XYZ file of C-alpha atoms in Angstrom:
764
model
C -8.657 0.928 -54.446
C -11.967 -0.592 -54.923
C -13.960 2.466 -55.542
C -11.449 3.288 -58.276
C -11.654 0.086 -59.886
C -15.152 0.444 -60.079
C -14.787 3.854 -61.797
C -12.280 2.762 -64.051
C -14.889 -0.114 -64.899
C -17.088 2.847 -65.859
C -14.663 4.677 -68.054
C -13.972 1.129 -69.625
C -17.496 0.468 -70.486
C -18.061 4.004 -72.113
C -14.863 3.316 -74.224
C -16.626 0.243 -75.350
C -19.537 2.019 -76.182
C -17.659 4.481 -78.318
C -15.943 1.855 -80.133
C -18.864 -0.102 -80.787
C -20.182 3.336 -82.345
C -17.287 3.945 -84.473
C -17.336 0.309 -85.532
C -21.084 0.546 -87.026
C -20.101 3.904 -88.646
C -16.980 2.267 -90.057
C -19.205 -0.412 -91.500
C -21.634 2.096 -92.876
C -18.888 3.704 -94.577
C -17.366 0.701 -96.088
C -20.713 -0.246 -97.589
C -21.570 3.273 -98.767
C -18.254 3.526 -100.255
C -17.511 6.797 -98.542
C -14.021 7.927 -97.439
C -13.596 9.455 -93.818
C -10.465 10.651 -92.195
C -10.951 9.584 -88.740
C -9.937 12.298 -86.135
C -8.100 11.645 -82.855
C -11.007 11.310 -79.994
C -10.504 13.662 -77.434
C -11.298 13.005 -73.829
C -13.946 15.799 -73.799
C -15.533 14.292 -77.108
C -19.189 13.208 -76.311
C -20.891 10.142 -78.264
C -24.873 9.715 -78.174
C -25.658 7.839 -74.930
C -22.337 9.560 -73.056
C -23.032 9.229 -69.381
C -23.655 12.439 -67.588
C -21.099 11.515 -64.710
C -18.072 11.085 -67.084
C -17.748 14.944 -67.662
C -18.425 15.411 -63.553
C -15.840 16.741 -61.664
C -17.458 14.901 -58.685
C -17.090 11.748 -60.593
C -13.101 12.134 -61.335
C -12.594 13.367 -57.605
C -13.621 9.683 -56.465
C -10.980 8.006 -58.697
C -8.372 10.128 -56.337
C -6.544 9.159 -53.115
C -6.775 11.628 -50.421
C -3.868 12.394 -48.242
C -4.340 14.084 -44.734
C -1.465 16.198 -43.828
C -1.373 15.845 -40.219
C 2.092 17.507 -39.595
C 0.475 20.674 -41.235
C -2.874 20.385 -39.338
C -1.187 20.293 -36.161
C 1.002 23.580 -36.952
C -2.271 25.265 -38.199
C -4.063 24.681 -35.084
C -1.297 25.081 -32.665
C -1.730 21.650 -31.398
C 2.047 20.870 -32.482
C 2.893 19.371 -28.976
C 0.098 17.260 -29.184
C 1.911 15.065 -31.461
C -1.270 13.618 -33.345
C 0.802 12.894 -36.361
C 0.828 9.165 -36.756
C -2.229 9.344 -38.943
C -0.167 10.820 -41.739
C -1.122 9.563 -45.381
C -4.490 8.621 -44.206
C -6.782 7.468 -46.823
C -10.471 8.795 -46.177
C -11.475 8.424 -49.582
C -10.549 4.688 -49.629
C -12.174 2.056 -47.447
C -13.494 -1.250 -48.534
C -16.981 -0.812 -47.174
C -17.344 2.652 -49.172
C -20.916 2.741 -50.600
C -20.308 3.834 -54.476
C -23.273 6.421 -54.749
C -22.369 8.553 -57.940
C -25.227 10.975 -57.026
C -23.873 11.709 -53.361
C -19.959 11.553 -54.094
C -18.411 14.920 -53.711
C -14.801 15.912 -53.709
C -13.466 15.927 -50.120
C -12.762 19.476 -49.225
C -11.796 21.197 -45.892
C -12.163 24.672 -44.450
C -8.454 25.354 -44.417
C -7.507 23.292 -47.073
C -6.029 20.620 -45.261
C -7.046 17.914 -47.538
C -4.421 17.384 -50.438
C -5.283 15.951 -53.873
C -3.061 13.471 -55.638
C -2.183 13.508 -59.288
C -4.787 11.438 -61.380
C -3.616 9.478 -64.233
C -3.695 11.607 -67.376
C -6.302 9.366 -69.494
C -8.537 6.855 -69.013
C -10.110 6.931 -72.369
C -8.126 5.438 -75.214
C -6.989 7.533 -78.250
C -7.685 6.649 -81.740
C -6.184 7.989 -84.931
C -7.029 5.972 -87.939
C -6.762 6.814 -91.803
C -8.974 6.295 -94.516
C -9.644 2.234 -95.404
C -7.175 1.214 -98.661
C -9.448 -2.058 -99.359
C -11.866 -4.416 -98.173
C -9.429 -6.914 -96.810
C -7.513 -3.938 -94.738
C -10.847 -2.832 -93.514
C -11.929 -6.313 -92.336
C -8.468 -6.243 -90.319
C -9.074 -3.040 -88.794
C -12.584 -4.064 -87.875
C -11.330 -7.546 -86.372
C -8.631 -5.478 -84.217
C -11.249 -2.872 -82.899
C -13.786 -6.010 -82.227
C -11.316 -7.867 -80.047
C -9.880 -4.762 -78.234
C -13.718 -3.778 -77.454
C -14.625 -7.098 -76.294
C -11.439 -7.597 -74.018
C -12.141 -4.374 -72.156
C -16.060 -5.069 -72.097
C -14.865 -8.598 -70.388
C -12.205 -6.968 -68.235
C -14.772 -4.548 -67.212
C -17.597 -7.025 -65.976
C -14.687 -8.808 -63.822
C -14.010 -5.498 -61.999
C -17.420 -4.245 -61.685
C -18.286 -7.666 -60.287
C -15.195 -7.336 -57.812
C -16.227 -3.808 -56.700
C -20.140 -5.326 -56.086
C -18.992 -8.351 -53.763
C -16.705 -6.146 -51.757
C -18.271 -3.078 -51.136
C -21.156 -3.000 -48.881
C -23.690 -0.438 -48.945
C -24.501 0.031 -45.327
C -22.128 2.853 -44.426
C -24.022 6.361 -44.675
C -22.171 9.550 -45.288
C -20.354 11.425 -42.602
C -21.990 14.472 -43.907
C -25.718 13.461 -43.236
C -26.972 12.220 -39.466
C -28.642 9.025 -39.805
C -31.329 8.663 -36.586
C -30.176 4.919 -36.701
C -26.684 5.638 -36.905
C -26.084 6.029 -32.952
C -27.974 2.741 -32.249
C -25.953 0.923 -34.824
C -22.758 2.149 -33.242
C -24.326 1.396 -29.582
C -26.112 -1.775 -30.051
C -22.482 -3.523 -30.445
C -21.722 -2.762 -26.502
C -21.581 -5.838 -24.410
C -21.978 -6.618 -20.815
C -19.809 -9.456 -21.056
C -16.902 -7.826 -23.216
C -17.177 -5.229 -20.051
C -16.790 -7.666 -17.443
C -13.669 -9.217 -19.522
C -11.918 -6.184 -19.905
C -12.653 -5.031 -16.125
C -10.847 -8.230 -15.068
C -8.195 -8.282 -17.041
C -7.664 -4.756 -15.663
C -7.980 -5.291 -12.020
C -5.344 -8.226 -12.159
C -2.657 -5.396 -12.887
C -3.058 -3.031 -9.869
C -0.805 -4.736 -7.717
C 2.069 -3.453 -9.379
C 4.121 -0.765 -7.693
C 4.706 1.224 -10.943
C 1.429 2.369 -13.007
C 3.257 2.049 -16.242
C 2.057 -1.070 -16.649
C -1.454 -0.458 -16.375
C -0.726 2.659 -18.809
C 1.107 0.186 -21.485
C -1.978 -2.150 -21.143
C -4.383 0.542 -21.815
C -2.451 2.016 -24.680
C -2.103 -1.373 -26.269
C -5.623 -2.386 -26.305
C -6.795 1.371 -27.481
C -4.158 0.996 -30.317
C -5.423 -2.495 -31.408
C -8.971 -1.223 -31.252
C -7.714 1.207 -34.216
C -7.673 4.315 -32.031
C -5.228 6.940 -33.674
C -1.573 8.177 -32.193
C -2.307 6.713 -28.906
C 0.580 8.043 -26.752
C 1.619 8.393 -23.270
C 2.111 11.959 -21.831
C 4.047 12.117 -18.925
C 4.766 14.961 -16.039
C 7.003 14.602 -13.247
C 4.956 15.821 -10.110
C 5.001 16.234 -6.385
C 2.860 13.508 -4.546
C 2.191 13.240 -1.098
C 2.127 9.668 0.256
C 1.592 7.862 3.453
C 4.238 7.305 5.809
C 5.169 3.332 6.193
C 3.635 3.529 9.874
C -0.316 4.340 9.870
C -1.529 7.168 11.510
C -3.297 6.730 14.999
C -5.750 8.674 17.329
C -5.259 7.764 21.064
C -7.658 8.674 23.970
C -6.059 10.610 26.861
C -8.521 9.522 29.425
C -8.098 5.875 28.863
C -4.639 5.869 26.815
C -6.371 3.394 24.185
C -4.655 3.991 20.804
C -6.641 3.340 17.707
C -6.084 3.058 14.289
C -8.174 5.156 11.646
C -10.698 2.258 10.953
C -11.635 2.185 14.769
C -9.612 -1.070 15.335
C -7.112 -0.770 18.446
C -3.164 -0.538 17.717
C -1.913 -3.886 17.704
C 0.199 -5.561 15.316
C -2.451 -8.284 14.375
C -4.765 -5.469 13.309
C -1.912 -3.907 11.579
C -1.110 -6.979 9.272
C -4.930 -7.764 8.553
C -5.411 -4.295 6.721
C -2.105 -2.750 6.461
C -2.821 -1.111 3.400
C -6.130 0.123 4.131
C -4.629 1.769 7.335
C -1.623 3.055 5.173
C -4.118 4.812 2.711
C -6.596 5.992 5.151
C -4.941 9.580 5.031
C -5.263 13.172 3.627
C -2.974 13.962 1.132
C -1.080 17.166 1.680
C -2.104 17.737 5.149
C 0.211 19.106 7.705
C 2.464 16.223 9.768
C 2.855 15.916 13.091
C 1.463 15.265 16.572
C -1.426 17.353 18.019
C -2.996 16.744 21.596
C -5.932 18.696 22.098
C -9.524 18.741 23.084
C -12.006 17.351 20.327
C -14.850 20.062 19.327
C -17.877 18.837 17.328
C -18.110 21.201 14.671
C -20.678 19.094 12.729
C -20.471 20.038 9.103
C -18.575 23.150 9.489
C -21.023 25.606 8.368
C -20.798 29.210 9.213
C -23.770 28.964 11.589
C -21.994 26.021 13.400
C -18.484 27.815 13.963
C -20.450 30.712 14.940
C -22.357 28.719 17.878
C -19.048 26.947 18.864
C -16.939 30.242 19.135
C -19.478 31.973 21.612
C -19.080 29.023 23.995
C -15.415 27.630 23.487
C -11.952 28.643 22.396
C -11.253 27.058 19.762
C -7.467 28.060 19.245
C -5.412 24.898 18.407
C -7.937 22.458 18.781
C -9.149 19.520 17.118
C -12.321 19.832 15.089
C -14.557 16.837 14.392
C -16.147 17.377 11.459
C -18.577 15.578 9.015
C -18.267 15.393 5.433
C -21.020 16.874 3.153
C -23.160 19.862 2.184
C -20.163 22.311 1.187
C -16.890 21.465 -0.184
C -14.156 20.129 2.258
C -11.548 22.685 1.090
C -13.809 25.479 1.553
C -15.007 24.217 5.445
C -11.102 23.682 6.089
C -10.532 26.971 5.220
C -12.985 28.260 7.391
C -11.685 26.211 10.555
C -8.197 27.178 9.456
C -8.838 30.830 9.458
C -11.118 30.167 13.092
C -7.761 29.248 14.396
C -8.330 25.021 14.968
C -5.087 22.847 14.807
C -6.525 19.565 13.404
C -9.451 18.164 11.697
C -10.776 14.681 12.174
C -12.890 13.778 9.204
C -15.765 11.180 9.050
C -18.857 10.331 7.107
C -21.999 10.121 9.263
C -24.055 6.894 8.698
C -27.215 8.969 8.386
C -25.992 11.000 5.119
C -25.593 7.379 3.306
C -28.321 4.986 2.085
C -29.445 2.475 4.624
C -28.002 -0.400 2.329
C -24.660 0.999 2.706
C -22.475 0.215 6.143
C -19.229 1.919 6.384
C -18.696 1.974 10.062
C -15.651 0.470 9.846
C -14.518 1.747 6.278
C -11.607 4.061 5.836
C -11.263 6.650 3.271
C -8.693 8.949 1.826
C -9.051 12.630 0.642
C -6.837 14.995 -1.199
C -6.545 18.746 -0.167
C -4.974 19.596 -3.578
C -7.416 21.672 -5.488
C -6.136 20.249 -8.766
C -2.612 19.968 -10.504
C 1.036 19.512 -9.407
C 1.116 21.618 -6.262
C 4.763 22.484 -6.856
C 3.917 24.205 -10.268
C 0.681 26.070 -9.203
C -0.841 27.828 -12.713
C 1.727 26.304 -14.972
C 2.547 22.764 -16.506
C 5.043 20.282 -14.756
C 7.459 19.965 -17.507
C 11.206 20.086 -17.782
C 12.676 23.063 -16.631
C 9.616 24.494 -14.664
C 10.358 26.416 -11.270
C 8.893 23.829 -8.456
C 7.642 25.540 -5.124
C 8.482 23.777 -1.778
C 4.946 23.066 -0.904
C 4.871 19.680 1.012
C 1.778 20.295 2.686
C -1.161 22.621 1.222
C -2.876 23.201 4.988
C -1.582 24.446 8.535
C -4.164 21.717 9.776
C -3.372 18.152 10.813
C -5.989 16.152 8.839
C -7.045 12.776 9.411
C -9.827 10.557 8.100
C -11.730 8.410 10.431
C -14.400 5.668 10.330
C -17.547 6.289 11.723
C -17.093 3.362 14.415
C -14.040 5.212 15.769
C -16.085 8.038 16.089
C -18.650 6.227 18.064
C -15.592 5.231 20.528
C -14.603 8.847 20.947
C -18.047 10.376 21.766
C -19.217 7.032 23.426
C -22.175 6.681 21.563
C -24.032 3.513 20.608
C -24.804 2.325 17.131
C -26.589 5.218 14.870
C -29.687 3.203 13.640
C -32.010 2.165 16.410
C -34.602 -0.555 16.756
C -37.271 1.408 14.766
C -34.459 1.890 12.037
C -34.372 5.448 12.883
C -31.243 7.157 12.109
C -29.495 9.155 14.995
C -26.839 11.377 13.719
C -23.150 11.102 15.364
C -22.656 14.090 17.926
C -20.302 14.952 20.838
C -22.299 16.003 23.853
C -22.053 19.563 24.753
C -21.198 18.718 28.138
C -18.646 16.628 27.876
C -14.867 16.735 27.125
C -12.496 14.691 24.957
C -8.920 14.978 24.690
C -7.217 12.823 22.071
C -3.476 12.809 20.336
C -3.671 12.442 16.938
C -0.558 11.551 14.969
C -0.173 12.272 11.365
C 2.800 11.026 9.225
C 3.383 11.646 5.281
C 6.286 11.664 2.760
C 6.311 13.742 -0.125
C 8.242 12.710 -3.416
C 8.642 13.771 -6.942
C 7.032 10.881 -9.101
C 5.810 10.510 -12.525
C 2.278 10.606 -13.647
C 1.192 9.212 -16.825
C -1.715 9.896 -19.055
C -2.571 7.589 -22.100
C -4.427 9.817 -24.907
C -5.536 8.748 -28.375
C -8.308 10.339 -30.795
C -10.358 9.731 -34.009
C -10.022 12.646 -36.224
C -13.210 14.341 -37.295
C -14.449 14.613 -40.462
C -15.754 17.950 -41.077
C -14.458 20.190 -38.296
C -11.437 18.333 -37.326
C -9.977 21.409 -35.102
C -13.060 21.066 -32.561
C -12.421 18.471 -29.856
C -14.466 16.445 -27.584
C -12.707 15.191 -24.702
C -13.813 12.031 -23.015
C -11.939 11.204 -19.686
C -11.491 8.203 -17.398
C -8.901 7.444 -14.937
C -6.344 4.848 -14.356
C -5.131 3.381 -10.916
C -1.654 5.362 -9.745
C 0.729 3.659 -7.899
C 1.386 4.687 -3.971
C -3.017 5.647 -4.133
C -5.654 3.638 -2.433
C -6.444 0.418 -4.439
C -9.987 1.225 -4.912
C -11.503 -0.446 -8.317
C -13.382 2.581 -9.644
C -10.770 2.822 -12.363
C -11.194 -0.400 -13.712
C -14.705 0.505 -14.284
C -13.946 3.412 -15.682
C -11.613 2.199 -18.315
C -13.598 -0.920 -18.863
C -16.464 1.475 -19.898
C -14.577 3.981 -22.185
C -12.502 1.083 -23.883
C -16.374 -0.437 -24.715
C -17.290 2.496 -26.277
C -13.990 2.732 -28.416
C -14.417 -0.621 -29.451
C -18.422 -0.032 -30.793
C -17.045 3.571 -32.174
C -14.050 2.236 -34.048
C -16.022 -0.864 -35.542
C -18.005 2.011 -37.533
C -14.971 3.971 -38.211
C -13.400 1.078 -39.803
C -15.889 0.697 -42.197
C -15.700 4.563 -43.759
C -17.890 6.581 -41.236
C -15.981 9.202 -39.079
C -17.517 11.814 -36.675
C -17.723 15.472 -37.722
C -15.609 16.663 -34.678
C -12.181 15.078 -33.256
C -13.037 13.145 -30.245
C -10.215 12.440 -28.082
C -9.879 9.773 -25.510
C -7.906 10.348 -22.255
C -6.881 7.909 -19.118
C -5.551 10.074 -16.594
C -3.315 9.518 -13.907
C -2.795 10.886 -10.708
C -6.335 11.454 -10.216
C -6.638 10.390 -6.168
C -3.978 13.197 -5.416
C -6.175 16.048 -6.794
C -6.805 15.336 -10.958
C -2.947 15.746 -11.171
C -2.437 14.191 -14.666
C -5.673 15.932 -16.287
C -4.560 19.238 -14.720
C -1.424 19.255 -15.837
C -2.459 18.274 -19.641
C -4.831 20.983 -19.415
C -2.179 23.656 -18.180
C 0.118 22.292 -21.020
C -2.453 22.658 -23.903
C -4.337 25.458 -22.209
C -4.128 27.976 -25.400
C -5.052 24.957 -27.841
C -7.944 23.510 -25.328
C -9.421 27.017 -24.629
C -10.056 27.754 -28.201
C -10.867 24.185 -29.187
C -12.448 22.414 -27.052
C -16.452 21.930 -27.374
C -17.334 19.359 -24.307
C -15.790 17.403 -21.808
C -17.547 14.035 -21.018
C -16.036 12.355 -17.743
C -16.442 8.762 -16.851
C -14.798 9.226 -13.740
C -16.897 7.310 -11.073
C -19.206 5.572 -13.329
C -20.479 3.043 -10.476
C -21.219 3.823 -6.746
C -24.415 1.635 -6.459
C -27.059 0.160 -7.995
C -30.287 2.130 -7.078
C -30.297 5.127 -9.141
C -28.643 7.199 -12.122
C -26.773 10.591 -10.844
C -25.145 12.166 -14.078
C -23.954 15.656 -13.606
C -23.906 18.385 -16.616
C -23.369 22.130 -17.822
C -26.883 23.849 -17.771
C -26.577 24.297 -21.658
C -26.591 20.484 -21.578
C -29.855 19.958 -19.481
C -31.551 18.405 -22.753
C -29.220 15.631 -22.105
C -28.798 15.324 -18.625
C -28.573 17.160 -15.461
C -28.111 16.097 -11.757
C -26.387 18.024 -8.709
C -23.134 16.869 -7.241
C -22.754 15.327 -3.817
C -19.558 16.279 -1.625
C -19.677 12.909 -0.147
C -17.682 12.105 -3.384
C -14.750 13.656 -2.143
C -14.338 10.510 0.154
C -12.068 7.710 -1.561
C -13.024 4.601 -0.404
C -11.361 0.970 -0.910
C -13.726 -0.191 -3.227
C -12.490 -3.595 -4.418
C -13.084 -5.470 -7.448
C -15.670 -8.316 -5.189
C -17.565 -5.358 -4.489
C -18.147 -3.743 -7.815
C -19.183 -7.313 -9.305
C -21.617 -7.781 -6.210
C -23.380 -4.646 -7.337
C -23.496 -5.446 -10.602
C -22.654 -9.319 -10.969
C -23.952 -9.056 -14.757
C -22.096 -5.789 -15.623
C -25.773 -4.926 -17.348
C -25.257 -1.602 -15.461
C -21.976 -1.008 -16.566
C -23.402 -1.558 -20.204
C -26.177 0.783 -19.861
C -23.998 3.510 -18.700
C -21.624 3.120 -21.416
C -24.214 3.322 -24.045
C -25.775 6.609 -22.351
C -22.739 8.076 -22.176
C -22.053 6.828 -25.700
C -25.218 8.529 -26.996
C -24.099 11.776 -25.436
C -20.614 11.603 -26.902
C -22.117 10.916 -30.432
C -24.771 13.796 -30.327
C -21.972 16.241 -29.340
C -19.763 14.935 -31.628
C -21.892 14.295 -34.822
C -24.824 16.696 -34.691
C -24.445 19.611 -37.369
C -25.626 22.009 -34.886
C -24.184 21.486 -31.162
C -26.921 20.353 -28.536
C -26.341 23.261 -26.364
C -29.579 25.273 -25.115
C -28.940 29.119 -24.803
C -32.718 29.295 -23.357
C -31.774 26.795 -20.570
C -28.885 28.970 -19.390
C -31.383 31.974 -19.095
C -33.779 29.793 -17.338
C -30.893 28.535 -14.916
C -29.974 32.328 -14.229
C -33.442 33.483 -13.103
C -33.987 29.897 -11.329
C -30.864 30.946 -9.134
C -32.300 34.138 -8.372
C -35.609 33.098 -6.855
C -36.620 33.062 -3.487
C -35.859 35.347 -0.357
C -32.933 36.600 -1.549
C -31.280 40.274 -0.636
C -30.346 43.077 -3.190
C -30.972 40.777 -6.113
C -33.523 43.315 -7.812
C -30.871 44.361 -10.163
C -29.939 40.911 -11.014
C -33.390 39.962 -11.768
C -33.267 42.853 -14.276
C -30.532 42.002 -16.290
C -31.599 38.057 -15.936
C -35.204 39.286 -17.747
C -32.952 41.213 -20.444
C -30.731 37.864 -20.827
C -33.712 35.518 -21.397
C -35.198 37.962 -23.994
C -32.086 37.785 -26.053
C -31.645 33.938 -25.665
C -35.066 33.555 -26.831
C -34.240 35.835 -30.135
C -31.230 33.878 -30.516
C -33.204 30.443 -30.288
C -35.957 31.523 -32.645
C -33.949 33.278 -35.211
C -30.895 31.414 -35.442
C -30.987 28.200 -33.609
C -34.675 26.824 -34.919
C -33.687 27.507 -38.573
C -30.138 25.385 -38.144
C -32.100 22.804 -36.513
C -34.536 22.354 -39.806
C -32.356 20.715 -42.723
C -34.622 22.316 -45.061
C -33.773 25.884 -43.602
C -30.090 24.782 -42.856
C -27.105 27.213 -44.495
C -24.163 25.476 -44.251
C -22.087 28.372 -44.163
C -23.972 29.951 -40.958
C -23.583 26.649 -39.105
C -20.017 27.020 -37.988
C -20.612 30.565 -36.673
C -23.639 29.448 -34.840
C -21.684 26.480 -33.217
C -18.809 28.837 -32.502
C -21.256 31.076 -30.452
C -23.051 28.006 -28.616
C -19.503 26.604 -27.782
C -18.492 29.469 -25.559
C -21.289 30.733 -24.293
C -21.017 29.571 -20.837
C -17.581 31.076 -20.414
C -19.320 34.230 -19.462
C -19.903 32.690 -16.197
C -16.535 31.715 -15.454
C -15.002 33.710 -12.649
C -11.355 34.221 -11.971
C -11.036 33.321 -8.621
C -13.253 31.034 -6.809
C -13.493 30.171 -2.966
C -11.680 26.900 -2.282
C -13.498 24.053 -3.652
C -15.988 25.967 -5.366
C -16.505 25.675 -9.283
C -15.087 28.789 -11.579
C -18.625 28.209 -13.411
C -21.065 29.843 -10.984
C -24.150 28.447 -12.981
C -22.790 25.094 -11.267
C -24.767 24.253 -8.093
C -23.163 23.064 -4.677
C -25.509 20.202 -4.598
C -28.770 19.240 -5.918
C -30.816 20.613 -3.136
C -29.327 24.304 -3.655
C -30.532 25.892 -6.647
C -28.590 29.289 -5.835
C -25.345 30.807 -7.283
C -22.524 28.980 -5.707
C -20.467 32.345 -5.084
C -23.673 33.902 -3.385
C -23.822 31.166 -1.312
C -20.235 31.440 -0.251
C -20.619 35.320 0.568
C -23.942 34.737 2.724
C -22.025 32.272 4.597
C -19.172 34.695 5.197
C -20.962 37.381 6.045
C -23.010 35.680 8.914
C -20.403 35.618 11.512
C -19.174 39.144 10.465
C -20.699 42.784 10.659
C -19.529 43.930 7.159
C -21.477 42.765 4.257
C -18.428 43.660 1.577
C -17.675 40.003 0.451
C -21.526 39.708 -0.427
C -21.337 43.222 -2.460
C -18.761 42.179 -4.204
C -20.284 38.368 -5.008
C -23.323 40.473 -6.306
C -21.343 42.517 -8.446
C -19.700 39.489 -9.693
C -22.793 37.638 -10.885
C -24.171 40.959 -12.352
C -21.135 41.242 -14.570
C -21.578 37.537 -15.596
C -25.213 37.897 -16.602
C -24.582 41.234 -18.268
C -21.593 39.543 -20.184
C -23.589 36.628 -21.370
C -26.545 38.856 -22.577
C -24.157 41.017 -24.407
C -22.555 37.636 -25.781
C -26.164 36.472 -27.342
C -26.688 40.011 -28.534
C -23.594 40.408 -30.307
C -23.932 37.276 -31.971
C -27.455 37.969 -33.378
C -25.861 41.363 -34.671
C -23.452 39.418 -36.571
C -25.777 36.868 -38.025
C -27.930 39.550 -39.367
C -24.869 41.728 -40.715
C -24.310 38.525 -42.712
C -27.766 38.092 -44.031
C -27.772 41.859 -44.947
C -24.382 41.867 -46.721
C -25.803 39.057 -49.028
C -28.950 40.678 -49.829
């Protein structure tokens, strides 16, 4: 209301000036003896010295309250199930920190008319009707009354003006403009000490068997920081949990029994690390007992399998498989097709930094490609049909430590005295027979997501989703989730402190803490399937803060090709293993939490740029260059692809120069074209989404398998697939799919240019 009082003061001040003018005119008439009938002073009458702002609709609009009709917003956008309705009656034009700059005030509007104006008071200016004076005495009384009223209004206006001046700071910029210092002003409030405090508070809750306690803590904290409509989104899903008895591996030659961490099967060892032993398993693996020969398949590549199948019968045998190089699910699918019956999975110490010693570390993997396995492709809501899928593979899969592998192959330490690393491998002339026992339990459990948002000001129907994950009961007790949650909470705290002072991002930022991540990103998948139609249309970008801290040596961000100007780095498939990283280990890596602070600020700057820049920071040329780079080198049958890629680059360059450059120049920027441009930028990578990707591969074929491979992932898979086979039909299908994707992107950019030119020609 302070802004309204300040405006009211302006009206009173002008009223006082009008009254003084009338008073002087009245005195002049008295002394000249002339009579004049005073007419009613209308609201549109202008006196000398009348302020130019009084007749301005912009000024009048600032005295109005603005109401956000959230239910209507959700109905129009199709987001009715998202329940973002707790922000009703939010007064966006009503803040104690708004800078009253009359030159920049504009009536709040929305492209779809979702802001509603309240009725304004009918009159701010007093209307006077006076008859001609009958005597000097009467005239004097009238003069005295007018003078008293004018003086009272003037004094009252001074008090109001003083109150507004002392309570309305002027450091909050308008959301319609991008202040270069804005992002730094928000990010500088992020402090390592706050993140450490939040982290320690969270790790105290993980011992609960029910993850609802952690979810409630996150919801309470986000709500207290000012995040809007923070809510639980629950799904009943099928989880594959470890059996109360840990899995074992027994050597047939000696009868020795080992737990997955390499410790002998004894009650003492089980008590010392019972939880680690229980959660060293592969979720959704087949269960049972298998006694067979162990065959070293190295990384399980096509060349490895081709070599082994020439010298051995692999049917129903146990594969000794290293994690890395290709997605685990893809390699397991190859082993399953080859006829293997079981898999002992491990990480070779030579694939890790020298400072890491995981010899006795056990880990968990999930064989779930994503979502609730009992409701594939559709959300796990009440009434949904559930398929009976207790396991997602016919293989018995068991993760084991490097120390147990060394015992199985009778190998010394992996590293020699000169610090050269010797990879673990089973000698070809030796035979090892083991018995592996895998036991799991399948149950329906509730997975909880925590979701809140900050509504955008100019494009509230465009969403930037920021996701972290929290601990889920019955899963590994790692502490990465606490780092993830502490970081996203620190950014929310910094962001909301600015929002409370009157600023808002242009686009809506949705904050999510996912449940069930360890079992195959179940919470996020189910939420995505639940709101599929809305998300496909309105989501601009997803920023994941899933595993923010894995070491203290280097930064490894991962991003889409169109965001190369912000970050880019390839993934590593060693991250498929979930280790039991305890709180003490994380604090050892980052005792001061300065790394956490840095990651929070870097992630926050990316979020703010995507959420608030008038033109989305997506680069069309980077996509074209990525396509050409993926086709470099000695690759067969790619001449047609190269020609199509060249045409894509030409269209992207035209789009960049004709549309992107003017839009990024504030002097040339046309607001009516910005939305059209952003819609094109938002969807330009969708041309590279394939309907069906190989197991473990990304649907976006622009994503590399790792940082060392600069080729289309589906072509890499097709070449791998063709090596053991005589037919190249799979390769031809993959080449055709890549060709269609490039052509679709080229047509997309060209169509965008044609639309802009048509609009421009229509105006001319």
